[in-house]
PDB file of C-alpha atoms in Angstrom:
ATOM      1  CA  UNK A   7      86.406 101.177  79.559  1.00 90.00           C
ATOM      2  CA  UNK A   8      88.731 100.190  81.989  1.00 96.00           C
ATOM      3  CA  UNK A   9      88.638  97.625  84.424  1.00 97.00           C
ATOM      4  CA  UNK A  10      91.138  96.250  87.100  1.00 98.00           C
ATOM      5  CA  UNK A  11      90.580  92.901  88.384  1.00 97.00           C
ATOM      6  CA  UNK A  12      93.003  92.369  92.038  1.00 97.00           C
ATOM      7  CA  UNK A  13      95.812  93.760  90.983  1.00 98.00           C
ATOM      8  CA  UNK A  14      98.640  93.596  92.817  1.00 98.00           C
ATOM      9  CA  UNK A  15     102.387  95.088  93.418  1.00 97.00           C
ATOM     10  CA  UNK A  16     105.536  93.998  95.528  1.00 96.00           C
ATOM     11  CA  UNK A  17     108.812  96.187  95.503  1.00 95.00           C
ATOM     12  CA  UNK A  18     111.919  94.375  96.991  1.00 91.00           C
ATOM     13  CA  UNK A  19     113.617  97.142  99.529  1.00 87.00           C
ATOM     14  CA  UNK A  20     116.473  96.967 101.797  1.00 87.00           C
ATOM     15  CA  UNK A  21     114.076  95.914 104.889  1.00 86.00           C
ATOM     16  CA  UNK A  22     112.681  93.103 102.420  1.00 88.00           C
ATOM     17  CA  UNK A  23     109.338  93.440 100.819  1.00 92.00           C
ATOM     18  CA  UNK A  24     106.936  96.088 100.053  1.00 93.00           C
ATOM     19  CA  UNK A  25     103.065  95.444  99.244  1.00 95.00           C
ATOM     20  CA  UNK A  26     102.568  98.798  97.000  1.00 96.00           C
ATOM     21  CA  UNK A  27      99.002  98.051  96.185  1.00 97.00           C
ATOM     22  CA  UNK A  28      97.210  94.961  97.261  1.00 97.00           C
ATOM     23  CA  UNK A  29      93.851  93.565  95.664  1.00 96.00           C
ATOM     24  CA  UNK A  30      92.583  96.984  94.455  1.00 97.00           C
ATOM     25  CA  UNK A  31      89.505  96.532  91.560  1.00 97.00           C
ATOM     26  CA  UNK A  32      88.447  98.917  90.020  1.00 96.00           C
ATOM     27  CA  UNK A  33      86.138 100.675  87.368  1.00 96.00           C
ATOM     28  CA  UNK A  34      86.287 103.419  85.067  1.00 97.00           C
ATOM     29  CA  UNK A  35      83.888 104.752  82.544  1.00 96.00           C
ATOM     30  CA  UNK A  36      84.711 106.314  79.373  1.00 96.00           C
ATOM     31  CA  UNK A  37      84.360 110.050  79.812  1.00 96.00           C
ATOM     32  CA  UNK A  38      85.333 110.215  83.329  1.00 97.00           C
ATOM     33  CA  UNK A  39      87.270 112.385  85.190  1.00 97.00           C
ATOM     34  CA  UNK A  40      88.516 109.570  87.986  1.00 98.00           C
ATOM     35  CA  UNK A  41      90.525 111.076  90.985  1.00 97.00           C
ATOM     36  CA  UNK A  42      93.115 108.435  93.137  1.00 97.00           C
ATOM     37  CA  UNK A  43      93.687 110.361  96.334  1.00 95.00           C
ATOM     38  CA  UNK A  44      95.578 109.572  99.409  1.00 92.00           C
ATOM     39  CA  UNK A  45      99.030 110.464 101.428  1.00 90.00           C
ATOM     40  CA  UNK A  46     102.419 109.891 100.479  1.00 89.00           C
ATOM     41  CA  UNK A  47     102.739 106.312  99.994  1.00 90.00           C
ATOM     42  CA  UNK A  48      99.552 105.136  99.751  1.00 94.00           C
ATOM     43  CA  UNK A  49     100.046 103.813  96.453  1.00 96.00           C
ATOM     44  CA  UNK A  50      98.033 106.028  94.011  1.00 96.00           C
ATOM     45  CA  UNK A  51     101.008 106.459  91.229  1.00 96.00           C
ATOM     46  CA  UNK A  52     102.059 102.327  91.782  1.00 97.00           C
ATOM     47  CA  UNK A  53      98.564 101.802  90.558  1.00 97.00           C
ATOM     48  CA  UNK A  54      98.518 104.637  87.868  1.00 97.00           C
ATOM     49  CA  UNK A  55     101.320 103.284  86.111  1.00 97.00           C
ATOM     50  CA  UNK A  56      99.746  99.386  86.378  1.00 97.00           C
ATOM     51  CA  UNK A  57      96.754 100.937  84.236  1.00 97.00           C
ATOM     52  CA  UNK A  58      99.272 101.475  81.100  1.00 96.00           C
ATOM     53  CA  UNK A  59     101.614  98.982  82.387  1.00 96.00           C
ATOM     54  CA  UNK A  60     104.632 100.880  83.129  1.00 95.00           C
ATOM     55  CA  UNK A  61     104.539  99.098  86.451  1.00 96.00           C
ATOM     56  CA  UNK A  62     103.553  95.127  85.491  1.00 96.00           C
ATOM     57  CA  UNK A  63     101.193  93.976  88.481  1.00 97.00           C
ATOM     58  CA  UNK A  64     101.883  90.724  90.336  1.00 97.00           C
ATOM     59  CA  UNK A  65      98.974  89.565  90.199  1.00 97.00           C
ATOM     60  CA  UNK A  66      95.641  90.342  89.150  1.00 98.00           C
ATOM     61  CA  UNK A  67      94.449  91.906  85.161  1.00 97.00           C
ATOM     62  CA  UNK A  68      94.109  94.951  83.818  1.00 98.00           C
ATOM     63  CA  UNK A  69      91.380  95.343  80.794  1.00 97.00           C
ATOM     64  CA  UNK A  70      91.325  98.468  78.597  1.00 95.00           C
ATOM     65  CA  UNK A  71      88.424  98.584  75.820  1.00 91.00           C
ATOM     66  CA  UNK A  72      88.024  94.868  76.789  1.00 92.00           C
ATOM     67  CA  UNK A  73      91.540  93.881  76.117  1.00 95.00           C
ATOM     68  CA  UNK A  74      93.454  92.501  79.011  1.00 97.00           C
ATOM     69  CA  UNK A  75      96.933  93.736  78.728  1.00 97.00           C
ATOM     70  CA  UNK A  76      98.586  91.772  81.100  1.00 96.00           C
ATOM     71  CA  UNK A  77      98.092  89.206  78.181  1.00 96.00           C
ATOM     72  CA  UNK A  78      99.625  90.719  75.344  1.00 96.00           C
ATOM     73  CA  UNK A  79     103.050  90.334  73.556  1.00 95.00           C
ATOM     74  CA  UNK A  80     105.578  93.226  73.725  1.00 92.00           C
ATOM     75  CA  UNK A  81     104.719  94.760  70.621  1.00 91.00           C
ATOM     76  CA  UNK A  82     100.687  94.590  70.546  1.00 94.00           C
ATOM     77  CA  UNK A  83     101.490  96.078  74.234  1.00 94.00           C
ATOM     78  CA  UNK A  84     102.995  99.585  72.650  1.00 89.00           C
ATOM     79  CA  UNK A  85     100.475  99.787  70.485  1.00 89.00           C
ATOM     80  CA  UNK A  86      97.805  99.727  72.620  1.00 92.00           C
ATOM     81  CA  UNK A  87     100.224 102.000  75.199  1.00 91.00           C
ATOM     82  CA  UNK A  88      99.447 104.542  71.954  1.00 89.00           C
ATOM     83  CA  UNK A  89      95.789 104.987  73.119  1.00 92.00           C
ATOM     84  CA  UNK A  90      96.932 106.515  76.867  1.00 95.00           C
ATOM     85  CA  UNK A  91      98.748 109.472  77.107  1.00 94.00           C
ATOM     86  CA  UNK A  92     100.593 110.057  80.440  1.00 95.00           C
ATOM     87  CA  UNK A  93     101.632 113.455  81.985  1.00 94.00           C
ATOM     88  CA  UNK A  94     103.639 113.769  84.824  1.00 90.00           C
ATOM     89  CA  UNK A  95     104.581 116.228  88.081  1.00 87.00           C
ATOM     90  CA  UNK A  96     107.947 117.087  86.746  1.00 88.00           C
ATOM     91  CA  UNK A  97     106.869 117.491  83.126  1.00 90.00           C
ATOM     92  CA  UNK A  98     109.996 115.289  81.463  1.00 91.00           C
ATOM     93  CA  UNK A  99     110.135 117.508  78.908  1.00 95.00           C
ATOM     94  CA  UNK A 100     113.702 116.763  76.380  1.00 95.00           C
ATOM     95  CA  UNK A 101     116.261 119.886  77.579  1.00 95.00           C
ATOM     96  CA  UNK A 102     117.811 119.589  73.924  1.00 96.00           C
ATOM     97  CA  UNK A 103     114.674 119.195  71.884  1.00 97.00           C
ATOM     98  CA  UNK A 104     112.552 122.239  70.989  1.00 97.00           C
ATOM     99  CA  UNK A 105     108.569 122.341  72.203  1.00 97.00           C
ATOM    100  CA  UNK A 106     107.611 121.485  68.731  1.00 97.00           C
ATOM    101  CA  UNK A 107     110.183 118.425  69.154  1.00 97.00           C
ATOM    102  CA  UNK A 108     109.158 117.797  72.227  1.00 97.00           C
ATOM    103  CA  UNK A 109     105.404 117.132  71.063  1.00 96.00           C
ATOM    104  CA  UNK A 110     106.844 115.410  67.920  1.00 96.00           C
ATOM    105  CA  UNK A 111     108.903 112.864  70.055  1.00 92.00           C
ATOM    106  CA  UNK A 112     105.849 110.182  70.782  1.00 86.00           C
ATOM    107  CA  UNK A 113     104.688 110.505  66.829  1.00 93.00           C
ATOM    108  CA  UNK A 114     108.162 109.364  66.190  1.00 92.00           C
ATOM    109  CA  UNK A 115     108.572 106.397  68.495  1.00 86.00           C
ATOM    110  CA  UNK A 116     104.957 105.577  66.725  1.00 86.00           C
ATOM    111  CA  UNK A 117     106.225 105.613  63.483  1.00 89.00           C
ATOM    112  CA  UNK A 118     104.355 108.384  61.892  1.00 92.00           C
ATOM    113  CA  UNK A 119     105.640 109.992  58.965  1.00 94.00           C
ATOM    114  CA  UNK A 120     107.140 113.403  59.207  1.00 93.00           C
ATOM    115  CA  UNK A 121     104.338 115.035  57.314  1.00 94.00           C
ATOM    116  CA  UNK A 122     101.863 113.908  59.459  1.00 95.00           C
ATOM    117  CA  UNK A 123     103.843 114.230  62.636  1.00 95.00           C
ATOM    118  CA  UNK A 124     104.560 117.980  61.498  1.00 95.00           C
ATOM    119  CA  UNK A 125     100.505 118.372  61.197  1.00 96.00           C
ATOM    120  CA  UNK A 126      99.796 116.614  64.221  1.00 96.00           C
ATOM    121  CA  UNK A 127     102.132 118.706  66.112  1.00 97.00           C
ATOM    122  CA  UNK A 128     100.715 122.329  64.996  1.00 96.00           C
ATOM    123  CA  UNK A 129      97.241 120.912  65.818  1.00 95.00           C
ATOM    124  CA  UNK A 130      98.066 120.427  69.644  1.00 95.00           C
ATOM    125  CA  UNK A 131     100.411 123.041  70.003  1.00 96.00           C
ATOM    126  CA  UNK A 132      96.691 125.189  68.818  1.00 94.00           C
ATOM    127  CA  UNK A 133      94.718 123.294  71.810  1.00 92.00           C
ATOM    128  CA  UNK A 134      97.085 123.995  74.576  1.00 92.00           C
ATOM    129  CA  UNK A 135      97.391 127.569  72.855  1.00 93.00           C
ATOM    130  CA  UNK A 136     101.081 127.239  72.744  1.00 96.00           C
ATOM    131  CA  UNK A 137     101.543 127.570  68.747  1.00 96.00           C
ATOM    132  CA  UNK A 138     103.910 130.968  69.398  1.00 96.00           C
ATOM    133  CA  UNK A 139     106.323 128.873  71.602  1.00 97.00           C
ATOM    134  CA  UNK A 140     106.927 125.919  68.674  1.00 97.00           C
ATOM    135  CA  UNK A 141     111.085 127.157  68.189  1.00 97.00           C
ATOM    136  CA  UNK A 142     111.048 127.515  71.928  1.00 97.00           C
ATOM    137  CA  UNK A 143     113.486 125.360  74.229  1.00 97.00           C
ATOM    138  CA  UNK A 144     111.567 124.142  77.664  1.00 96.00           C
ATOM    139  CA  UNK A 145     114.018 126.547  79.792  1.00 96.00           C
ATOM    140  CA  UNK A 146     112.560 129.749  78.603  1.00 96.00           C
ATOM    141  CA  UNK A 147     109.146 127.998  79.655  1.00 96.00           C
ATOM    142  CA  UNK A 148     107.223 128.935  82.677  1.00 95.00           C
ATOM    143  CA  UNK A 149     105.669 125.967  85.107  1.00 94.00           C
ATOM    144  CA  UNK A 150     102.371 126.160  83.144  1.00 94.00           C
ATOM    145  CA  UNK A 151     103.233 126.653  79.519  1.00 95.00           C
ATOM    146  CA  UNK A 152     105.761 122.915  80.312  1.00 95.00           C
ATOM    147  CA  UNK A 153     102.947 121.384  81.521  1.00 94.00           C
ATOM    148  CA  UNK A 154     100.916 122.248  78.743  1.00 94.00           C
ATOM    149  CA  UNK A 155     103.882 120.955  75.994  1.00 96.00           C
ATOM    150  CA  UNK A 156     103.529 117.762  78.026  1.00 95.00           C
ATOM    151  CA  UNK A 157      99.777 117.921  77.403  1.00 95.00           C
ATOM    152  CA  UNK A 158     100.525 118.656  73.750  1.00 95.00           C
ATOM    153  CA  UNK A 159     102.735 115.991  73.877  1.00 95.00           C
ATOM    154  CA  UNK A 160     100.526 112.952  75.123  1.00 94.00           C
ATOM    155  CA  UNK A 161      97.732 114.298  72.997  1.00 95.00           C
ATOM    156  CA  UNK A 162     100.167 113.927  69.993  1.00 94.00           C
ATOM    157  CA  UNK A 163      98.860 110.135  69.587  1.00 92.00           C
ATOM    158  CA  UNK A 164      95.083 110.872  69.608  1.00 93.00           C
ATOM    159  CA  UNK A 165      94.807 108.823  73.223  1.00 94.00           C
ATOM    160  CA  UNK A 166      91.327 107.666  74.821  1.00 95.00           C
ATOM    161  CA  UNK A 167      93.291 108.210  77.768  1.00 97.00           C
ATOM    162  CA  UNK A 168      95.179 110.485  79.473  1.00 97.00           C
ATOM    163  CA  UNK A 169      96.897 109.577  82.754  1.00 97.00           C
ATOM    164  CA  UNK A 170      98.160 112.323  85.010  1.00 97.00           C
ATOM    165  CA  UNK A 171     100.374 111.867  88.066  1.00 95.00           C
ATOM    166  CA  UNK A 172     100.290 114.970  90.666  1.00 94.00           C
ATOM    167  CA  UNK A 173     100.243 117.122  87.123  1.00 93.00           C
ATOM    168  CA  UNK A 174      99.828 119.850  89.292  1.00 92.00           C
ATOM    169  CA  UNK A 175     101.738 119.221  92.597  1.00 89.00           C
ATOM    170  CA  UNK A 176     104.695 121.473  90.946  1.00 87.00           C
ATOM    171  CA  UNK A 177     102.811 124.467  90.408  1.00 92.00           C
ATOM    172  CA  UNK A 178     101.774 127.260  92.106  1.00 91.00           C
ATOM    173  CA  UNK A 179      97.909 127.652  92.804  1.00 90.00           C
ATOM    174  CA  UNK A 180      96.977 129.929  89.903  1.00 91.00           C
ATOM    175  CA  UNK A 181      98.349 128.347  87.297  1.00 92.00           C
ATOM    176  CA  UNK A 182      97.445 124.961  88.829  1.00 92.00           C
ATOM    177  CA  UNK A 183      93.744 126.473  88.244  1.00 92.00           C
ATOM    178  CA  UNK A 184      94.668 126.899  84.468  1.00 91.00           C
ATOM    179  CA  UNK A 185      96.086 123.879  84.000  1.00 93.00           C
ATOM    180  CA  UNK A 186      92.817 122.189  85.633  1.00 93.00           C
ATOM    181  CA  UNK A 187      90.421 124.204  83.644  1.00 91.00           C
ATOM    182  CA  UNK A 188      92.273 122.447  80.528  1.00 90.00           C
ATOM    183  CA  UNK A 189      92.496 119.264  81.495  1.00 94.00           C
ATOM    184  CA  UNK A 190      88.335 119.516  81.774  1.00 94.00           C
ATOM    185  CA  UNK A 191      88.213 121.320  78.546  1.00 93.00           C
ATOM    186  CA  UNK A 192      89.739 118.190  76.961  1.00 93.00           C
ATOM    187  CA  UNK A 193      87.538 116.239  78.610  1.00 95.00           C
ATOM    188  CA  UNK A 194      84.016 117.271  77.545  1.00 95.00           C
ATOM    189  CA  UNK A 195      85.430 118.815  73.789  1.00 93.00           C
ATOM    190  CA  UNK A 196      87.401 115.666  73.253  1.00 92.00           C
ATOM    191  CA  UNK A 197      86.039 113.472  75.467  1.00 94.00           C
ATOM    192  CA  UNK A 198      89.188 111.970  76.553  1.00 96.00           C
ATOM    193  CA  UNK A 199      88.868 110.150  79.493  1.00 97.00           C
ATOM    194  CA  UNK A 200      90.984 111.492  82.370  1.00 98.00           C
ATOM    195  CA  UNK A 201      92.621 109.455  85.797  1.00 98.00           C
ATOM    196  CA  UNK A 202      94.445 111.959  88.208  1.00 97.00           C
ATOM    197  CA  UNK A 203      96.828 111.222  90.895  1.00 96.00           C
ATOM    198  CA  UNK A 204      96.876 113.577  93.545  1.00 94.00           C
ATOM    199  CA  UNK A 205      97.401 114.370  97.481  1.00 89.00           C
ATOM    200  CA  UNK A 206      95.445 117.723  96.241  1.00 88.00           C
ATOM    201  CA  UNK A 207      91.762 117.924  97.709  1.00 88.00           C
ATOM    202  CA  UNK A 208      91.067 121.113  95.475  1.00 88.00           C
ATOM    203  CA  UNK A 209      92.485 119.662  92.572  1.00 92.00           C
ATOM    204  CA  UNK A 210      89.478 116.452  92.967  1.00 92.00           C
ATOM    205  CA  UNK A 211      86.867 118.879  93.993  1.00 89.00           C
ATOM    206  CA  UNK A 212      87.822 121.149  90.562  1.00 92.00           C
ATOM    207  CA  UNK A 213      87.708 118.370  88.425  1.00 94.00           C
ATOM    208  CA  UNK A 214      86.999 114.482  89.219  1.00 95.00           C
ATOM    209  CA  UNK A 215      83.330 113.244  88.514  1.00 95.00           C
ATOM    210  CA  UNK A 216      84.711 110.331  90.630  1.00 96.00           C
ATOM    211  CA  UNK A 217      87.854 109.095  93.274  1.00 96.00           C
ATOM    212  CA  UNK A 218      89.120 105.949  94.741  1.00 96.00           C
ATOM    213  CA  UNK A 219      90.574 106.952  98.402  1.00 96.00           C
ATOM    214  CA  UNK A 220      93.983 104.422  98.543  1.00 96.00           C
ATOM    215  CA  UNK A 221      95.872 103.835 101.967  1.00 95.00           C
ATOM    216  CA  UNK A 222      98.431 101.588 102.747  1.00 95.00           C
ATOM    217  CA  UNK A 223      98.100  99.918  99.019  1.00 97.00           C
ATOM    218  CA  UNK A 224      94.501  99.634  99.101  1.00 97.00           C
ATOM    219  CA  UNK A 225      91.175 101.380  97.728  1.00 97.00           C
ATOM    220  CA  UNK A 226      89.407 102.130 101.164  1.00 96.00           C
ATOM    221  CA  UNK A 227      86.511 103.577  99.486  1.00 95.00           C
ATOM    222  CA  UNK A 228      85.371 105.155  96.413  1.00 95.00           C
ATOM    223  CA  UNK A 229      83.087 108.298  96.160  1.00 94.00           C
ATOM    224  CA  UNK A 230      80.698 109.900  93.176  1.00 93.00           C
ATOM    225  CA  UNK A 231      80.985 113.649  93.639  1.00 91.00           C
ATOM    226  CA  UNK A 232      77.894 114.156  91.554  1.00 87.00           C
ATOM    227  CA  UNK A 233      76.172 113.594  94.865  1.00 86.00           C
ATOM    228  CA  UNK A 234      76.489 116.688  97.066  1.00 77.00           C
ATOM    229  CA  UNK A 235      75.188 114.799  99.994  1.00 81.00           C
ATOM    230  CA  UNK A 236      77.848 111.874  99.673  1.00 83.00           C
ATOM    231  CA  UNK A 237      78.485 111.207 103.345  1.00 86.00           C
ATOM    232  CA  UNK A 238      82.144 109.408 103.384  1.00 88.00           C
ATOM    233  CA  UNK A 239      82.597 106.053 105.260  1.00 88.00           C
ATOM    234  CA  UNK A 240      86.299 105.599 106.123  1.00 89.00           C
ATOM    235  CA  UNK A 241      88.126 107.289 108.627  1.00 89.00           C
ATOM    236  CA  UNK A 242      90.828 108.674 106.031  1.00 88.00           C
ATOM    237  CA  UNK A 243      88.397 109.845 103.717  1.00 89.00           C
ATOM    238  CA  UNK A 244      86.570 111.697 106.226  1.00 89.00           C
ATOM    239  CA  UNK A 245      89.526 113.623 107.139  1.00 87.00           C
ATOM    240  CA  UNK A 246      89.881 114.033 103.462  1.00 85.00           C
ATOM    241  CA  UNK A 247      86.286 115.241 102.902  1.00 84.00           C
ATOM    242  CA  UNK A 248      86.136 117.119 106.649  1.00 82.00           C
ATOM    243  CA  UNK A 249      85.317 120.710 104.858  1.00 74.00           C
ATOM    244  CA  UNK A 250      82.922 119.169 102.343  1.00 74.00           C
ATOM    245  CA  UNK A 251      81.127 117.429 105.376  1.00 73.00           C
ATOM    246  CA  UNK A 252      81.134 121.059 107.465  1.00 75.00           C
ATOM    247  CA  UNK A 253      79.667 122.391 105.050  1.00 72.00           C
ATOM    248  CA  UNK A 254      76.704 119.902 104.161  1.00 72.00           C
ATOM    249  CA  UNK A 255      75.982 120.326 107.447  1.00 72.00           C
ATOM    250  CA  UNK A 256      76.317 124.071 107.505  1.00 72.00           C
ATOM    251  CA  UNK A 257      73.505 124.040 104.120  1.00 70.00           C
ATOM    252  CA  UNK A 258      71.243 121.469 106.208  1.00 64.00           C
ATOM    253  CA  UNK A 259      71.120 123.867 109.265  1.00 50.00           C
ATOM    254  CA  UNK A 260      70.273 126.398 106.436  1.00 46.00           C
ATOM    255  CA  UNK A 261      68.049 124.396 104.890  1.00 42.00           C
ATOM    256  CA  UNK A 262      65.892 123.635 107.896  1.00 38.00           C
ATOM    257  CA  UNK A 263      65.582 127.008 108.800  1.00 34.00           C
TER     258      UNK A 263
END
């Protein structure tokens, strides 16, 4: 579903160049949950924003549903920007526009009528169970019910896709645990596939079927959490995985006796 091919990203700084990802290729099935995980730095929201193309790589492509978007013209670009949804750590939630306006905001740069926007609006509002807070303004919100109008709000367009960058970094553990549950309840009733950022280890081992483990701009290794006996290879992403690993080996020594 999607499908990067060495891509690549340079930032110009004040002590001259920055390689923010180099060469990374990867690929992600529809219906996955798909964790990036590494430090500060590392390069995990540089390569986020390349999948949607918020961040144009250097070099390299980047295919979604087949189409490489690196190729396309501004406006066949949006469109297909439609399909992913993107949530963020801060929520970027509109100050002056109610949550209903909030959610209604992407409908409008999309062009949909206001009938239409009005229904598609009350029909997420319902699926992050926020319907009560529609005449609401995001400063009488908590941390978790602005993250879930920013939810509403990239489901608005119907996306295949939703991208999420540290959506949880901001908030405090139990409502991070909501917010997770969610985000894996859209997953298998929608079947929206799902790419988090994160520097979070619970927040892959709650939810990711999959993650890439990025340091210094590159994917050092990538891991399928379906297997409980994965047995990480690079140094970082054993230091990562060091619980997970203690307690394999705790089960084996169980397991033998």
């Amino acid at each position: 579903m999607i499908s990067l091919k060495n891509v690549g990203k340079k930032f110009s700084t004040a002590d001259g160049e920055f390689q923010a990802v180099s060469s990374v290729s990867l690929e992600i099935n529809k219906g996955d949950v798909y964790g990036m995980i590494g430090f500060s730095g590392a390069g995990k929201s540089t390569l986020l924003r390349m999948i949607n193309l918020l961040e144009r790589p250097d070099t390299g492509s980047v295919f979604v549903n087949g189409v490489d978007l690196t190729k396309l013209a501004k406006k066949d670009l949006l469109k297909q920007r439609l399909s992913m949804g993107m949530i963020f750590q801060h929520f970027n939630l509109l100050s002056n526009r109610t949550v209903s306006e909030n959610v209604s905001f992407s409908l409008e740069i999309a062009g949909v009528a206001k009938a239409e926007r009005k229904k598609r609006v009350n029909e997420c509002l319902e699926i992050v169970g926020l319907a009560d807070k529609a005449n609401a303004y995001p400063a009488k919100l908590s941390g978790g019910q602005k993250q879930r109008v920013a939810i509403a709000r990239a489901l608005a367009t119907q996306p295949s896709v939703l991208l999420c960058d540290e959506p949880t970094s901001a908030l405090d553990p139990q409502t991070t645990e909501s917010i997770l549950k969610f985000l894996q309840e859209i997953n298998e009733n929608l079947g929206i596939t799902i790419i988090i950022v994160t520097h979070e280890m619970e927040v892959i081992k709650s939810i990711c079927h999959k993650v890439s483990v990025m340091e210094d701009g590159r994917v050092v290794e990538t891991i399928n959490l379906a297997d409980s006996q994965f047995k990480p290879k690079s140094n970082i992403a054993q230091f990562l995985f060091k619980k997970e690993l203690e307690l394999q080996k705790e089960e084996g020594i169980v397991n033998v006796r």
